[in-house]
Amino acid sequence: MTAPFAKLSFWGVRGSTPTVDPSTWRYGGNTPCLELIAPDGTQFILDCGTGLRMLGNRGGAPSAGASGDTHILVTHYHWDHIQGIPFFAPLYAENNEFHFYSFRSKFLGRDSLKQVFEAQMAVPYFPVDMSAMNAKRKFKEVGGGDTFRIGENEITTAWLNHPQGCLGFRIETPSGSVVYATDNEPGDAKLDLSLRELAAGADIFINDAQYTPEQLASTRKGWGHSSWLDGARVAKEVGAKTLVLFHHDPDSTDRTVDTILKHAREEFESVFAASEGMVITLGAPGERVEAHMPGSRTALRREAHFRARVCGVTEGGHAFEEDTVVRDLSLQGALISLKHSPRLQSELQVIMETPGVNGMQRMQLRGYVVRIDGEAEKGQTSVGVVFTD
């Protein structure tokens, strides 16, 4: 029998406001939205930022399990976490059913989430109102410390430190646990403890990393967000298996997030920076977490044949250098055959030699690992890179 597995997909990873400039292309510019397909087929959606539109356009219908419905967990009501709702195509199909979960806001009172739905689609903010949404919708209020079951999965909530309130969620599946704790600022002893209890021993710990430690100690203090350093410290303290840095600042370029990821990996071994399109697979308990990037995040390639020298760091953290051949070259990336297997989202130095009118020419590039595939040829790994400069 095949061991059960869960699939976690990242559809939006940016905080505060969407970005569309080229400098944020690699990690993505859509605001928060994740999808978790549990081993029993239950579909969870975590937050409803602009990434929700892309999820809805995937096939025009949700990937619901045997129950035929989808469960949407909303952390809080700030724009970047709800602004994808009017653009989620499956909400307009009458055969779909959605269950929404979030807290009662002291500013809104009873039926807070339903009010949020109606308000952002009210005249003159949106051209159509809620009556255009034909899918069945059910709303359930939950608070910090609640525990409930959906299918074979147990969901636990916890309050986080964020202006106007925010919930963190822990989803226990037969394949392992996922903790989603975005929009949280360290510094409140009671809520810091709440976060640690929620994240204890998690297989995947998704934590807010919008600011640097320096920003958090000065200009961004009190804004309700965390840093890569705080996430790494919590992950170590509570024995989390893998940390995912999330909610990237709209002013953080891809190179900035690269640097943040590098620093985080110096503090905690298993770290990824959330990237739009990234998929993490959880196997049976005790098995290694697998992460990969889809081909859609890389450019079209053309056949090529260049001798190259590649320097990088292996999954085990060891430096390597080898001579090889670059093939399928594009303006933005390449597929390279290596004997070593570098770490996903690590940096490679690629020096290519190309024949020219004045003899051999050297091209030195910096590459970012977005894909790692095994090859039919024994001992070889296909490594997809995006060139960053």
Short mmCIF file of C-alpha atoms in Angstrom, two decimals:
data_model
loop_
_atom_site.label_atom_id
_atom_site.label_comp_id
_atom_site.label_asym_id
_atom_site.label_seq_id
_atom_site.Cartn_x
_atom_site.Cartn_y
_atom_site.Cartn_z
CA MET A 1 0.00 0.00 0.00
CA THR A 2 1.15 3.52 -0.71
CA ALA A 3 1.69 5.67 2.38
CA PRO A 4 -0.80 8.54 2.74
CA PHE A 5 0.50 11.96 1.80
CA ALA A 6 -0.63 15.57 2.03
CA LYS A 7 0.12 18.27 -0.54
CA LEU A 8 0.61 21.90 0.44
CA SER A 9 0.55 24.43 -2.41
CA PHE A 10 1.49 28.11 -2.20
CA TRP A 11 -0.72 30.38 -4.34
CA GLY A 12 0.13 33.72 -2.69
CA VAL A 13 3.05 34.56 -0.38
CA ARG A 14 3.34 38.37 -0.38
CA GLY A 15 2.21 40.53 2.55
CA SER A 16 0.35 43.84 2.77
CA THR A 17 -0.24 44.48 -0.94
CA PRO A 18 0.32 42.62 -4.23
CA THR A 19 3.46 43.35 -6.26
CA VAL A 20 3.91 43.10 -10.02
CA ASP A 21 7.40 44.48 -10.62
CA PRO A 22 10.09 42.22 -12.14
CA SER A 23 12.23 42.32 -8.99
CA THR A 24 9.65 40.21 -7.09
CA TRP A 25 8.88 37.72 -9.90
CA ARG A 26 10.70 34.67 -8.53
CA TYR A 27 8.98 34.55 -5.15
CA GLY A 28 5.73 35.98 -6.47
CA GLY A 29 3.53 39.00 -5.88
CA ASN A 30 0.12 37.59 -4.87
CA THR A 31 -1.08 38.06 -1.30
CA PRO A 32 -1.61 35.11 1.10
CA CYS A 33 -3.37 31.97 -0.05
CA LEU A 34 -2.36 28.35 0.57
CA GLU A 35 -4.04 25.09 -0.30
CA LEU A 36 -3.68 21.86 1.67
CA ILE A 37 -5.03 18.59 0.30
CA ALA A 38 -5.16 16.14 3.20
CA PRO A 39 -4.69 12.37 2.77
CA ASP A 40 -8.47 11.82 3.04
CA GLY A 41 -8.99 14.22 0.12
CA THR A 42 -10.27 17.13 2.21
CA GLN A 43 -9.36 20.49 0.65
CA PHE A 44 -8.32 23.28 3.00
CA ILE A 45 -7.69 26.83 1.85
CA LEU A 46 -5.70 29.07 4.17
CA ASP A 47 -6.54 32.75 3.68
CA CYS A 48 -8.12 34.49 0.70
CA GLY A 49 -5.56 36.95 -0.66
CA THR A 50 -5.10 37.59 -4.38
CA GLY A 51 -3.54 34.14 -4.77
CA LEU A 52 -7.08 32.76 -4.35
CA ARG A 53 -7.93 33.92 -7.88
CA MET A 54 -5.14 31.78 -9.34
CA LEU A 55 -6.28 28.79 -7.29
CA GLY A 56 -9.83 29.24 -8.55
CA ASN A 57 -8.67 29.49 -12.17
CA ARG A 58 -6.74 26.23 -11.94
CA GLY A 59 -9.66 24.30 -13.33
CA GLY A 60 -12.74 26.30 -12.50
CA ALA A 61 -13.73 24.03 -9.61
CA PRO A 62 -12.37 23.24 -6.16
CA SER A 63 -10.53 19.99 -5.46
CA ALA A 64 -12.98 18.92 -2.80
CA GLY A 65 -12.80 15.53 -1.14
CA ALA A 66 -15.46 12.89 -0.68
CA SER A 67 -17.74 15.36 1.09
CA GLY A 68 -17.85 17.56 -2.02
CA ASP A 69 -17.06 20.74 -0.09
CA THR A 70 -14.08 22.94 0.75
CA HIS A 71 -12.96 24.35 4.11
CA ILE A 72 -11.51 27.87 4.18
CA LEU A 73 -9.61 29.06 7.25
CA VAL A 74 -9.27 32.86 7.44
CA THR A 75 -6.66 34.21 9.87
CA HIS A 76 -8.03 37.78 10.03
CA TYR A 77 -9.82 40.48 8.09
CA HIS A 78 -7.08 42.76 6.75
CA TRP A 79 -7.33 43.44 3.02
CA ASP A 80 -4.36 41.33 1.95
CA HIS A 81 -6.01 38.23 3.43
CA ILE A 82 -9.52 38.65 1.98
CA GLN A 83 -9.17 40.61 -1.27
CA GLY A 84 -9.25 37.53 -3.49
CA ILE A 85 -12.76 36.47 -2.44
CA PRO A 86 -14.71 38.37 -5.15
CA PHE A 87 -12.44 36.90 -7.83
CA PHE A 88 -12.65 33.23 -6.76
CA ALA A 89 -14.52 31.62 -9.67
CA PRO A 90 -15.78 28.51 -7.80
CA LEU A 91 -17.88 30.76 -5.53
CA TYR A 92 -20.08 31.53 -8.54
CA ALA A 93 -20.90 27.85 -9.30
CA GLU A 94 -24.04 26.61 -7.56
CA ASN A 95 -22.85 23.00 -7.25
CA ASN A 96 -19.99 24.01 -4.93
CA GLU A 97 -20.14 24.32 -1.14
CA PHE A 98 -17.71 26.22 1.08
CA HIS A 99 -17.27 26.27 4.84
CA PHE A 100 -15.57 29.40 6.19
CA TYR A 101 -13.95 29.61 9.63
CA SER A 102 -12.72 32.72 11.46
CA PHE A 103 -13.22 34.70 14.66
CA ARG A 104 -15.82 37.19 15.90
CA SER A 105 -14.25 40.63 15.64
CA LYS A 106 -15.01 43.06 18.47
CA PHE A 107 -15.29 45.74 15.79
CA LEU A 108 -17.88 43.83 13.75
CA GLY A 109 -19.67 41.60 16.24
CA ARG A 110 -21.76 38.60 15.31
CA ASP A 111 -21.30 37.08 11.83
CA SER A 112 -18.04 38.99 11.33
CA LEU A 113 -16.81 36.96 8.37
CA LYS A 114 -20.16 37.14 6.61
CA GLN A 115 -20.14 40.91 7.12
CA VAL A 116 -16.66 41.11 5.58
CA PHE A 117 -17.94 39.22 2.52
CA GLU A 118 -20.87 41.54 2.07
CA ALA A 119 -19.01 44.78 2.76
CA GLN A 120 -16.25 44.36 0.20
CA MET A 121 -18.80 43.55 -2.52
CA ALA A 122 -21.19 46.37 -1.59
CA VAL A 123 -21.85 49.38 -3.81
CA PRO A 124 -19.72 51.27 -4.80
CA TYR A 125 -16.75 49.00 -4.03
CA PHE A 126 -17.58 46.19 -6.45
CA PRO A 127 -19.75 45.96 -9.59
CA VAL A 128 -21.83 42.97 -8.41
CA ASP A 129 -23.10 42.05 -4.96
CA MET A 130 -23.23 38.79 -3.03
CA SER A 131 -26.32 37.60 -4.88
CA ALA A 132 -24.07 36.77 -7.86
CA MET A 133 -22.36 34.08 -5.80
CA ASN A 134 -24.36 30.89 -6.28
CA ALA A 135 -22.22 28.46 -4.29
CA LYS A 136 -23.46 27.34 -0.89
CA ARG A 137 -21.64 29.17 1.91
CA LYS A 138 -21.55 28.35 5.60
CA PHE A 139 -19.77 30.42 8.26
CA LYS A 140 -18.48 29.11 11.58
CA GLU A 141 -17.04 31.27 14.35
CA VAL A 142 -13.95 29.93 16.10
CA GLY A 143 -11.65 31.44 18.72
CA GLY A 144 -8.14 30.91 20.00
CA GLY A 145 -7.71 27.56 21.74
CA ASP A 146 -10.54 25.81 19.87
CA THR A 147 -10.11 22.31 18.49
CA PHE A 148 -12.39 20.63 15.97
CA ARG A 149 -12.30 17.86 13.37
CA ILE A 150 -12.88 17.92 9.63
CA GLY A 151 -12.77 14.45 8.12
CA GLU A 152 -9.71 12.63 9.46
CA ASN A 153 -8.00 15.91 10.33
CA GLU A 154 -7.84 17.82 13.61
CA ILE A 155 -7.67 21.63 13.55
CA THR A 156 -6.41 23.68 16.49
CA THR A 157 -6.47 27.47 16.70
CA ALA A 158 -4.42 30.00 18.66
CA TRP A 159 -4.46 33.77 19.05
CA LEU A 160 -1.52 35.64 17.52
CA ASN A 161 -0.21 39.15 18.22
CA HIS A 162 -1.53 41.34 15.40
CA PRO A 163 -3.58 44.57 15.32
CA GLN A 164 -7.36 43.85 15.48
CA GLY A 165 -6.66 40.16 16.16
CA CYS A 166 -5.42 37.16 14.21
CA LEU A 167 -5.68 33.38 14.43
CA GLY A 168 -3.01 30.78 13.81
CA PHE A 169 -4.06 27.31 12.65
CA ARG A 170 -2.58 23.85 13.17
CA ILE A 171 -3.87 21.07 10.91
CA GLU A 172 -3.03 17.53 12.02
CA THR A 173 -3.34 15.03 9.16
CA PRO A 174 -2.45 11.32 9.03
CA SER A 175 0.69 12.40 7.09
CA GLY A 176 1.84 15.03 9.55
CA SER A 177 1.11 18.52 10.85
CA VAL A 178 1.04 21.93 9.18
CA VAL A 179 1.09 25.11 11.28
CA TYR A 180 0.10 28.38 9.61
CA ALA A 181 1.11 31.35 11.80
CA THR A 182 1.29 34.45 9.66
CA ASP A 183 0.85 38.07 10.85
CA ASN A 184 2.33 37.65 14.30
CA GLU A 185 4.68 39.97 16.19
CA PRO A 186 6.83 38.59 19.01
CA GLY A 187 6.93 40.43 22.33
CA ASP A 188 3.67 39.56 24.09
CA ALA A 189 4.57 36.80 26.57
CA LYS A 190 1.13 35.17 26.60
CA LEU A 191 0.77 35.15 22.80
CA ASP A 192 4.40 34.09 22.32
CA LEU A 193 3.61 31.02 24.45
CA SER A 194 0.43 30.45 22.43
CA LEU A 195 2.49 30.37 19.22
CA ARG A 196 5.02 27.94 20.66
CA GLU A 197 2.31 25.57 21.85
CA LEU A 198 0.67 25.69 18.42
CA ALA A 199 3.96 25.01 16.57
CA ALA A 200 5.38 22.34 18.92
CA GLY A 201 6.81 19.45 16.88
CA ALA A 202 5.15 20.60 13.66
CA ASP A 203 6.30 18.99 10.42
CA ILE A 204 5.75 22.28 8.57
CA PHE A 205 5.87 25.59 10.45
CA ILE A 206 4.84 28.53 8.25
CA ASN A 207 5.80 31.72 10.04
CA ASP A 208 5.59 35.44 9.29
CA ALA A 209 8.99 36.80 8.18
CA GLN A 210 8.01 40.17 6.71
CA TYR A 211 10.68 42.26 8.41
CA THR A 212 14.34 42.00 9.24
CA PRO A 213 15.36 41.86 12.92
CA GLU A 214 16.68 45.41 12.54
CA GLN A 215 13.37 46.72 11.18
CA LEU A 216 11.41 44.91 13.86
CA ALA A 217 13.53 46.53 16.57
CA SER A 218 12.99 50.05 15.20
CA THR A 219 10.75 51.43 12.42
CA ARG A 220 8.39 48.43 12.13
CA LYS A 221 7.88 47.72 15.81
CA GLY A 222 4.18 47.41 16.62
CA TRP A 223 3.10 46.73 13.04
CA GLY A 224 2.17 43.12 13.82
CA HIS A 225 4.81 41.10 11.97
CA SER A 226 7.82 38.92 12.68
CA SER A 227 11.30 38.26 11.27
CA TRP A 228 13.25 35.31 9.90
CA LEU A 229 15.30 35.24 13.11
CA ASP A 230 12.28 34.95 15.38
CA GLY A 231 10.88 32.16 13.21
CA ALA A 232 14.16 30.24 13.32
CA ARG A 233 14.36 30.59 17.09
CA VAL A 234 10.80 29.38 17.62
CA ALA A 235 11.33 26.45 15.23
CA LYS A 236 14.42 25.35 17.17
CA GLU A 237 12.77 25.79 20.57
CA VAL A 238 9.67 23.77 19.76
CA GLY A 239 11.27 21.07 17.60
CA ALA A 240 9.58 21.94 14.32
CA LYS A 241 10.90 19.89 11.40
CA THR A 242 10.79 22.48 8.59
CA LEU A 243 10.38 26.26 8.71
CA VAL A 244 8.77 28.20 5.83
CA LEU A 245 9.38 31.97 5.76
CA PHE A 246 6.16 33.67 4.69
CA HIS A 247 4.38 37.02 4.12
CA HIS A 248 7.28 38.71 2.30
CA ASP A 249 7.28 42.49 2.45
CA PRO A 250 6.14 44.18 -0.80
CA ASP A 251 9.41 46.16 -0.80
CA SER A 252 11.55 43.02 -0.46
CA THR A 253 13.03 42.10 -3.83
CA ASP A 254 13.87 38.54 -4.75
CA ARG A 255 17.50 39.25 -3.89
CA THR A 256 16.40 40.54 -0.48
CA VAL A 257 14.44 37.35 0.20
CA ASP A 258 17.46 35.34 -1.01
CA THR A 259 19.56 37.03 1.67
CA ILE A 260 16.90 36.48 4.35
CA LEU A 261 16.75 32.79 3.44
CA LYS A 262 20.54 32.48 3.59
CA HIS A 263 20.63 33.99 7.09
CA ALA A 264 17.76 31.77 8.27
CA ARG A 265 19.55 28.64 7.06
CA GLU A 266 22.55 29.61 9.14
CA GLU A 267 20.28 29.48 12.22
CA PHE A 268 18.05 26.51 11.36
CA GLU A 269 18.84 23.63 9.01
CA SER A 270 15.56 22.99 7.19
CA VAL A 271 14.21 26.31 5.89
CA PHE A 272 12.41 27.37 2.71
CA ALA A 273 11.23 30.80 1.65
CA ALA A 274 7.59 30.62 0.56
CA SER A 275 7.42 30.99 -3.20
CA GLU A 276 4.38 31.27 -5.42
CA GLY A 277 3.88 27.89 -7.07
CA MET A 278 5.96 25.98 -4.51
CA VAL A 279 4.53 22.60 -3.49
CA ILE A 280 5.52 20.74 -0.31
CA THR A 281 4.60 17.09 0.07
CA LEU A 282 4.21 15.41 3.46
CA GLY A 283 4.60 11.66 3.43
CA ALA A 284 4.09 9.19 6.24
CA PRO A 285 5.18 10.37 9.72
CA GLY A 286 8.97 10.32 9.98
CA GLU A 287 9.58 10.61 6.26
CA ARG A 288 11.43 13.57 4.80
CA VAL A 289 9.49 16.60 3.64
CA GLU A 290 9.76 17.13 -0.13
CA ALA A 291 9.48 20.52 -1.84
CA HIS A 292 9.57 21.45 -5.51
CA MET A 293 8.80 24.29 -7.89
CA PRO A 294 6.55 23.78 -10.93
CA GLY A 295 7.81 24.23 -14.47
CA SER A 296 5.48 27.19 -14.95
CA ARG A 297 7.81 29.32 -12.84
CA THR A 298 10.70 28.82 -15.26
CA ALA A 299 11.14 30.28 -18.73
CA LEU A 300 10.92 28.51 -22.10
CA ARG A 301 14.22 26.82 -22.92
CA ARG A 302 16.18 26.08 -26.07
CA GLU A 303 18.71 23.34 -26.68
CA ALA A 304 22.30 24.33 -25.98
CA HIS A 305 25.68 22.73 -25.29
CA PHE A 306 28.13 24.76 -23.21
CA ARG A 307 30.96 23.58 -21.03
CA ALA A 308 30.56 25.03 -17.54
CA ARG A 309 31.96 24.97 -14.04
CA VAL A 310 29.40 24.95 -11.23
CA CYS A 311 30.00 25.83 -7.58
CA GLY A 312 27.37 25.47 -4.88
CA VAL A 313 26.24 23.80 -1.65
CA THR A 314 24.76 20.30 -1.41
CA GLU A 315 21.59 19.38 0.46
CA GLY A 316 23.88 18.22 3.26
CA GLY A 317 25.50 21.65 3.48
CA HIS A 318 28.84 20.77 1.82
CA ALA A 319 30.48 23.01 -0.76
CA PHE A 320 31.10 21.45 -4.18
CA GLU A 321 32.64 22.37 -7.52
CA GLU A 322 32.45 20.40 -10.74
CA ASP A 323 32.83 20.69 -14.50
CA THR A 324 29.75 19.83 -16.54
CA VAL A 325 27.65 20.82 -19.56
CA VAL A 326 24.78 23.33 -19.62
CA ARG A 327 21.87 22.39 -21.87
CA ASP A 328 18.41 23.75 -22.66
CA LEU A 329 19.57 27.33 -22.14
CA SER A 330 17.12 30.25 -21.98
CA LEU A 331 17.48 33.93 -21.31
CA GLN A 332 16.31 33.37 -17.75
CA GLY A 333 17.42 29.91 -16.76
CA ALA A 334 18.99 26.58 -17.62
CA LEU A 335 18.76 22.84 -16.98
CA ILE A 336 22.10 21.49 -15.80
CA SER A 337 23.21 17.87 -15.25
CA LEU A 338 25.20 17.43 -12.05
CA LYS A 339 26.64 14.58 -10.06
CA HIS A 340 25.89 16.59 -6.91
CA SER A 341 22.37 17.42 -5.72
CA PRO A 342 22.26 21.06 -4.59
CA ARG A 343 19.75 22.43 -2.13
CA LEU A 344 16.46 23.77 -3.49
CA GLN A 345 16.40 27.59 -3.35
CA SER A 346 20.18 27.78 -2.99
CA GLU A 347 22.56 29.82 -5.13
CA LEU A 348 24.92 28.42 -7.76
CA GLN A 349 27.83 30.13 -9.54
CA VAL A 350 27.85 29.04 -13.19
CA ILE A 351 30.81 29.83 -15.48
CA MET A 352 30.13 28.93 -19.11
CA GLU A 353 32.62 28.80 -21.96
CA THR A 354 31.29 29.65 -25.41
CA PRO A 355 33.17 29.73 -28.76
CA GLY A 356 33.44 33.17 -30.33
CA VAL A 357 35.31 34.97 -33.11
CA ASN A 358 38.14 35.71 -30.69
CA GLY A 359 38.32 32.20 -29.27
CA MET A 360 36.61 30.86 -26.18
CA GLN A 361 34.50 33.35 -24.22
CA ARG A 362 33.64 33.01 -20.54
CA MET A 363 30.17 33.84 -19.19
CA GLN A 364 29.81 34.03 -15.42
CA LEU A 365 26.26 33.87 -14.04
CA ARG A 366 24.58 33.53 -10.68
CA GLY A 367 21.85 30.91 -10.61
CA TYR A 368 19.00 30.15 -8.20
CA VAL A 369 17.86 26.52 -7.86
CA VAL A 370 14.14 26.13 -8.63
CA ARG A 371 13.93 22.46 -9.62
CA ILE A 372 15.74 19.20 -8.88
CA ASP A 373 14.93 16.00 -10.82
CA GLY A 374 16.58 12.63 -10.93
CA GLU A 375 17.78 11.42 -14.36
CA ALA A 376 17.63 8.02 -16.02
CA GLU A 377 21.44 8.01 -16.09
CA LYS A 378 22.67 6.70 -12.77
CA GLY A 379 24.38 9.21 -10.52
CA GLN A 380 23.11 12.31 -12.37
CA THR A 381 20.69 15.01 -11.22
CA SER A 382 18.90 17.53 -13.44
CA VAL A 383 19.02 20.93 -11.78
CA GLY A 384 16.82 23.76 -13.03
CA VAL A 385 18.14 27.24 -12.30
CA VAL A 386 16.90 30.79 -12.83
CA PHE A 387 19.69 33.27 -13.49
CA THR A 388 19.49 36.25 -11.14
CA ASP A 389 22.30 38.37 -12.60
#
